[in-house]
Amino acid sequence: MVYKILTNLRKKIMQKGGFVNAHCHLDRANTAMYFTEEERYKLLKEKWKLVDSIKKKSDYWTYKMRIEGAIDNQISMGTNTICSFIDIDEVASSRAILAAREVSQERKDVTFCTACQTLKGVLDPTNDLLIRNSLIHVNIIGSLPGADKDREEEHLDKVMGWAKRYKKRLHVHVDQLNTPKEKETELLARKTIKHGLEGRVTAIHSISLAAHPKTYRQEIYKMSKDAGLSFISCPSAWIDHPRREDLVPSHNAITPVDELLEHDLVVAIGSDNIHDIYKPYSDGDMMFELRMLLEACKIYDEDQLIKIATENGKKVLGVE
Ligand SMILES: [Zn+2]
């Protein structure tokens, strides 16, 4: 007899309406073929710049077709709710966000939310103006503090100001590099409390948390609880963590979701990059991401897994 535990888990998720992919970048999905093998092996922050080439070549219609194709693919794999970050900067201008907004209004077969991706930062006046002019079109304020290197606090103050002014939720890429040198989840929790945004902010990744000692992690979980911070883990996103020689507490290169759950924090999942320069072979299958999460963090509680794959995603997107 075949042991159907995985099939049954998937069936239960479908009965709840399907997967929620709470974080991805569909405006550059399926673009891996435009990059050389050498470019695909570059480091994350180098790729932040390399994607400019594809952004320059993409007009409104290219973006629209690319996003629609990626959504069709997501639906075929059982995902019914998606939040995609969309590049808004001096290279993509507002072509991608206008196309994404159009798709979001047209598609009735999926809930498609958008957030601004701030790859060129929010402090430079040109990018600041472009993003501010587009905020009316996004469902969620998106942020990447690392793009404003050494000015991360200013970056967060600005995007939190937008979240308050536009009364929208805020999703922030933090602690991506799996190193104790990063303490961005802590900064995000502190800033959330300072700005009075408790319960409206979500941390994407928070992988570096796992590279810190237990006492520090416990402190951050408590602080996150006070800030009402929720989390999106993209399980396969950093599983290709470059091997390093520094010594840190042993762990897998993934958000410490098992510990977040122990502290009663809300966790959702996302696919992050799909068939692009960052992840040429990632197909965005949320069942694969859930499996990666449950294996890496040893989470066998089915009720928890179903919540992570479905209702928690809707919670962090504010589409309950
Ligand atoms: Zn991302």
Coordinates of C-alpha atoms and ligand atoms in Angstrom, one line a residue:
M1 CA 0.0 0.0 0.0
V2 CA 1.3 3.5 -0.9
Y3 CA 1.6 5.8 2.1
K4 CA -0.3 8.9 1.0
I5 CA 0.6 11.4 3.7
L6 CA 1.9 14.1 1.3
T7 CA -1.0 13.7 -1.2
N8 CA -3.4 14.0 1.7
L9 CA -1.8 17.2 3.0
R10 CA -2.1 18.7 -0.5
K11 CA -5.7 17.6 -0.7
K12 CA -6.5 19.4 2.6
I13 CA -4.8 22.6 1.3
M14 CA -6.9 22.4 -1.8
Q15 CA -10.1 22.0 0.3
K16 CA -9.1 25.3 2.0
G17 CA -9.1 27.0 -1.4
G18 CA -5.5 26.4 -2.4
F19 CA -2.1 27.8 -1.7
V20 CA -1.3 31.4 -0.9
N21 CA 2.0 32.5 -2.4
A22 CA 2.7 35.5 -0.1
H23 CA 5.9 36.6 -1.8
C24 CA 7.3 36.5 -5.3
H25 CA 8.6 38.7 -8.1
L26 CA 6.4 37.8 -11.1
D27 CA 7.6 40.8 -13.2
R28 CA 10.8 39.0 -13.8
A29 CA 9.6 35.4 -13.7
N30 CA 10.7 33.2 -16.6
T31 CA 13.6 35.5 -17.6
A32 CA 16.5 33.1 -16.7
M33 CA 17.2 32.4 -20.4
Y34 CA 18.3 36.0 -20.9
F35 CA 21.3 35.6 -18.6
T36 CA 24.6 33.8 -19.0
E37 CA 25.7 30.9 -16.9
E38 CA 28.4 33.1 -15.4
E39 CA 25.8 35.8 -14.4
R40 CA 23.5 33.1 -12.8
Y41 CA 26.4 32.2 -10.4
K42 CA 26.9 35.8 -9.2
L43 CA 26.1 36.9 -5.6
L44 CA 22.7 38.2 -4.6
K45 CA 23.7 41.9 -4.4
E46 CA 25.4 41.7 -7.8
K47 CA 22.2 40.3 -9.3
W48 CA 20.2 43.3 -7.9
K49 CA 22.1 45.3 -10.6
L50 CA 22.3 42.6 -13.4
V51 CA 18.4 42.5 -13.6
D52 CA 18.6 46.0 -15.1
S53 CA 19.3 44.6 -18.5
I54 CA 16.0 42.7 -18.6
K55 CA 14.1 45.7 -17.0
K56 CA 15.4 48.1 -19.7
K57 CA 14.2 45.8 -22.5
S58 CA 10.7 45.2 -21.0
D59 CA 7.9 47.5 -22.1
Y60 CA 4.4 47.6 -20.6
W61 CA 3.1 44.8 -22.9
T62 CA 6.1 42.5 -22.1
Y63 CA 5.5 43.0 -18.4
K64 CA 1.8 42.3 -18.8
M65 CA 2.3 39.1 -20.8
R66 CA 5.1 37.9 -18.4
I67 CA 3.0 38.5 -15.3
E68 CA -0.1 36.8 -16.8
G69 CA 1.9 33.8 -17.9
A70 CA 3.4 33.4 -14.4
I71 CA -0.1 33.7 -12.8
D72 CA -1.4 31.0 -15.2
N73 CA 1.4 28.8 -14.1
Q74 CA 0.8 29.5 -10.4
I75 CA -2.9 28.6 -10.8
S76 CA -2.0 25.3 -12.6
M77 CA 0.0 24.4 -9.4
G78 CA -2.9 25.0 -7.0
T79 CA -2.2 28.6 -5.9
N80 CA -5.2 30.9 -5.7
T81 CA -3.8 34.0 -3.9
I82 CA -0.5 35.7 -4.9
C83 CA 1.4 38.8 -3.7
S84 CA 4.1 39.9 -6.1
F85 CA 6.7 42.6 -5.5
I86 CA 7.0 44.7 -8.7
D87 CA 10.1 46.8 -9.5
I88 CA 9.5 50.6 -9.4
D89 CA 12.7 52.5 -10.0
E90 CA 14.6 54.6 -12.5
V91 CA 15.1 51.6 -14.8
A92 CA 11.7 49.9 -14.9
S93 CA 9.9 53.3 -14.3
S94 CA 6.2 52.6 -13.7
R95 CA 5.8 50.3 -16.7
A96 CA 5.8 47.1 -14.6
I97 CA 3.4 48.4 -11.9
L98 CA 0.9 49.7 -14.4
A99 CA 0.9 46.4 -16.2
A100 CA 0.6 44.5 -12.9
R101 CA -2.3 46.7 -11.7
E102 CA -4.1 46.1 -15.0
V103 CA -3.6 42.3 -14.6
S104 CA -4.8 42.5 -11.0
Q105 CA -8.0 44.3 -12.1
E106 CA -8.7 42.0 -15.1
R107 CA -8.1 38.6 -13.5
K108 CA -11.2 37.1 -11.8
D109 CA -9.7 33.6 -11.3
V110 CA -7.1 34.6 -8.8
T111 CA -6.5 37.2 -6.0
F112 CA -3.4 39.0 -7.2
C113 CA -1.9 41.7 -4.9
T114 CA 1.1 43.9 -5.6
A115 CA 3.8 45.6 -3.6
C116 CA 6.5 48.0 -4.7
Q117 CA 10.0 46.5 -5.0
T118 CA 12.5 49.2 -4.1
L119 CA 15.7 47.8 -5.7
K120 CA 17.3 51.2 -6.1
G121 CA 16.3 52.4 -2.6
V122 CA 13.8 55.1 -1.6
L123 CA 16.2 57.9 -0.6
D124 CA 17.4 59.0 -4.0
P125 CA 15.1 61.8 -5.1
T126 CA 14.3 60.2 -8.6
N127 CA 13.4 56.8 -7.2
D128 CA 11.6 58.4 -4.2
L129 CA 9.3 60.4 -6.6
L130 CA 8.6 57.4 -8.9
I131 CA 7.7 55.2 -6.0
R132 CA 5.5 57.8 -4.3
N133 CA 3.6 58.4 -7.6
S134 CA 2.9 54.7 -7.8
L135 CA 1.9 54.0 -4.2
I136 CA -1.8 54.5 -5.0
H137 CA -1.6 51.5 -7.3
V138 CA -0.1 49.0 -4.9
N139 CA -1.9 46.9 -2.3
I140 CA 1.1 46.7 0.0
I141 CA 4.1 49.0 0.6
G142 CA 7.1 46.9 -0.2
S143 CA 10.7 47.6 1.0
L144 CA 14.3 46.5 0.7
P145 CA 16.3 48.5 3.3
G146 CA 19.5 46.8 2.0
A147 CA 19.2 48.9 -1.2
D148 CA 19.9 52.0 0.8
K149 CA 23.2 50.7 2.2
D150 CA 24.2 52.2 5.6
R151 CA 21.0 54.3 5.6
E152 CA 18.7 51.4 6.5
E153 CA 17.1 53.3 9.4
E154 CA 16.2 56.3 7.2
H155 CA 14.8 53.9 4.6
L156 CA 12.5 52.3 7.2
D157 CA 11.4 55.6 8.6
K158 CA 10.4 56.7 5.0
V159 CA 8.5 53.5 4.1
M160 CA 6.8 53.4 7.5
G161 CA 5.7 57.0 6.9
W162 CA 4.1 55.8 3.6
A163 CA 2.4 52.9 5.3
K164 CA 0.8 55.3 7.8
R165 CA -0.2 57.9 5.2
Y166 CA -1.7 55.4 2.7
K167 CA -3.1 53.1 5.5
K168 CA -1.5 50.1 3.8
R169 CA 0.4 47.1 5.2
L170 CA 4.2 47.0 4.9
H171 CA 6.3 44.0 3.8
V172 CA 10.1 44.3 4.3
H173 CA 13.0 42.1 3.0
V174 CA 15.3 41.6 6.0
D175 CA 18.1 39.4 7.2
Q176 CA 18.6 37.6 3.8
L177 CA 22.2 36.7 4.0
N178 CA 22.3 34.2 6.8
T179 CA 25.0 36.0 8.8
P180 CA 25.2 37.2 12.4
K181 CA 26.4 40.5 11.0
E182 CA 22.8 41.2 10.1
K183 CA 20.3 42.4 12.8
E184 CA 17.6 43.7 10.5
T185 CA 14.6 41.8 12.0
E186 CA 15.5 43.5 15.3
L187 CA 15.6 46.9 13.6
L188 CA 12.3 46.3 11.9
A189 CA 10.6 45.3 15.2
R190 CA 12.0 48.4 17.0
K191 CA 10.9 50.7 14.2
T192 CA 7.5 49.1 14.0
I193 CA 6.9 49.9 17.6
K194 CA 8.3 53.4 17.3
H195 CA 6.0 54.2 14.4
G196 CA 2.9 52.7 16.1
L197 CA 2.5 50.2 13.3
E198 CA 2.0 47.2 15.5
G199 CA 0.2 44.3 13.6
R200 CA 0.7 45.8 10.2
V201 CA 4.3 44.9 9.3
T202 CA 5.6 41.6 7.9
A203 CA 9.3 40.5 7.7
I204 CA 10.3 38.6 4.6
H205 CA 13.1 36.1 5.0
S206 CA 14.6 36.8 8.5
I207 CA 17.1 34.0 7.8
S208 CA 20.0 35.6 9.6
L209 CA 18.1 35.3 12.9
A210 CA 19.0 31.6 12.9
A211 CA 22.7 32.5 12.8
H212 CA 22.5 34.3 16.2
P213 CA 22.8 32.7 19.6
K214 CA 19.7 31.4 21.3
T215 CA 19.5 34.2 23.9
Y216 CA 19.4 36.8 21.1
R217 CA 16.8 34.8 19.1
Q218 CA 14.6 34.6 22.2
E219 CA 14.8 38.3 22.7
I220 CA 13.9 39.0 19.1
Y221 CA 10.9 36.7 19.2
K222 CA 9.6 38.5 22.2
M223 CA 10.2 41.9 20.6
S224 CA 8.5 40.6 17.4
K225 CA 5.5 39.6 19.4
D226 CA 5.3 43.1 21.0
A227 CA 5.5 44.6 17.5
G228 CA 2.8 42.2 16.1
L229 CA 5.4 41.4 13.4
S230 CA 4.4 38.5 11.1
F231 CA 6.8 36.6 8.8
I232 CA 7.0 35.3 5.3
S233 CA 9.5 32.5 4.8
C234 CA 10.7 31.6 1.2
P235 CA 12.0 28.2 2.0
S236 CA 14.2 27.5 -1.0
A237 CA 15.3 31.1 -1.5
W238 CA 18.6 30.8 0.4
I239 CA 19.1 27.1 0.5
D240 CA 22.0 27.6 -1.9
H241 CA 23.8 29.7 0.9
P242 CA 27.4 30.1 -0.1
R243 CA 29.7 28.0 2.1
R244 CA 31.6 30.2 4.6
E245 CA 34.3 29.6 7.2
D246 CA 32.8 31.7 10.1
L247 CA 31.4 29.7 13.1
V248 CA 27.8 30.2 14.0
P249 CA 25.1 28.2 15.8
S250 CA 24.4 25.2 13.6
H251 CA 21.2 25.6 11.6
N252 CA 19.7 25.2 8.1
A253 CA 19.8 28.3 5.8
I254 CA 16.1 29.1 6.3
T255 CA 13.8 31.2 8.5
P256 CA 13.7 29.5 11.9
V257 CA 10.0 28.9 11.5
D258 CA 9.8 26.1 14.2
E259 CA 10.9 28.7 16.8
L260 CA 8.6 31.4 15.4
L261 CA 5.7 29.1 15.8
E262 CA 6.7 28.2 19.4
H263 CA 6.4 31.9 20.1
D264 CA 2.9 32.1 18.5
L265 CA 4.1 34.3 15.7
V266 CA 2.2 34.3 12.3
V267 CA 4.2 32.7 9.5
A268 CA 3.3 32.5 5.8
I269 CA 5.3 31.2 2.8
G270 CA 6.3 32.5 -0.6
S271 CA 8.1 31.2 -3.6
D272 CA 10.3 34.3 -4.1
N273 CA 12.0 34.1 -7.5
I274 CA 10.7 31.9 -10.3
H275 CA 12.9 30.9 -13.3
D276 CA 14.9 34.1 -13.2
I277 CA 18.6 35.0 -12.8
Y278 CA 18.3 34.4 -9.0
K279 CA 16.7 31.0 -9.3
P280 CA 16.8 29.6 -12.8
Y281 CA 15.4 26.2 -11.8
S282 CA 12.7 27.3 -9.3
D283 CA 9.2 26.7 -10.7
G284 CA 7.2 28.4 -8.0
D285 CA 5.4 25.2 -6.9
M286 CA 4.2 26.0 -3.3
M287 CA 3.9 22.3 -2.4
F288 CA 7.7 22.1 -3.0
E289 CA 8.2 25.2 -0.8
L290 CA 6.0 23.7 2.0
R291 CA 7.9 20.4 1.8
M292 CA 11.2 22.2 1.9
L293 CA 10.0 24.1 5.0
L294 CA 8.7 21.1 6.9
E295 CA 11.8 19.1 6.2
A296 CA 14.3 21.9 7.1
C297 CA 12.5 23.0 10.3
K298 CA 11.0 19.6 11.1
I299 CA 7.4 20.7 11.3
Y300 CA 5.0 17.7 11.2
D301 CA 1.9 19.4 12.7
E302 CA -0.5 19.3 9.8
D303 CA -2.8 21.9 11.1
Q304 CA 0.1 24.3 11.4
L305 CA 1.3 23.5 7.9
I306 CA -2.1 24.0 6.4
K307 CA -2.4 27.4 8.1
I308 CA 1.1 28.4 6.9
A309 CA 0.1 27.5 3.3
T310 CA -3.3 29.1 3.3
E311 CA -4.9 31.4 5.9
N312 CA -1.7 32.9 7.3
G313 CA -0.8 34.0 3.8
K314 CA -4.2 35.8 3.6
K315 CA -3.6 37.4 7.0
V316 CA -0.2 38.9 6.1
L317 CA -1.7 40.2 2.8
G318 CA -4.8 41.6 4.6
V319 CA -7.2 39.8 2.3
E320 CA -9.0 37.6 4.9
Ligands
ZN1 ZN 11.8 39.1 -2.6

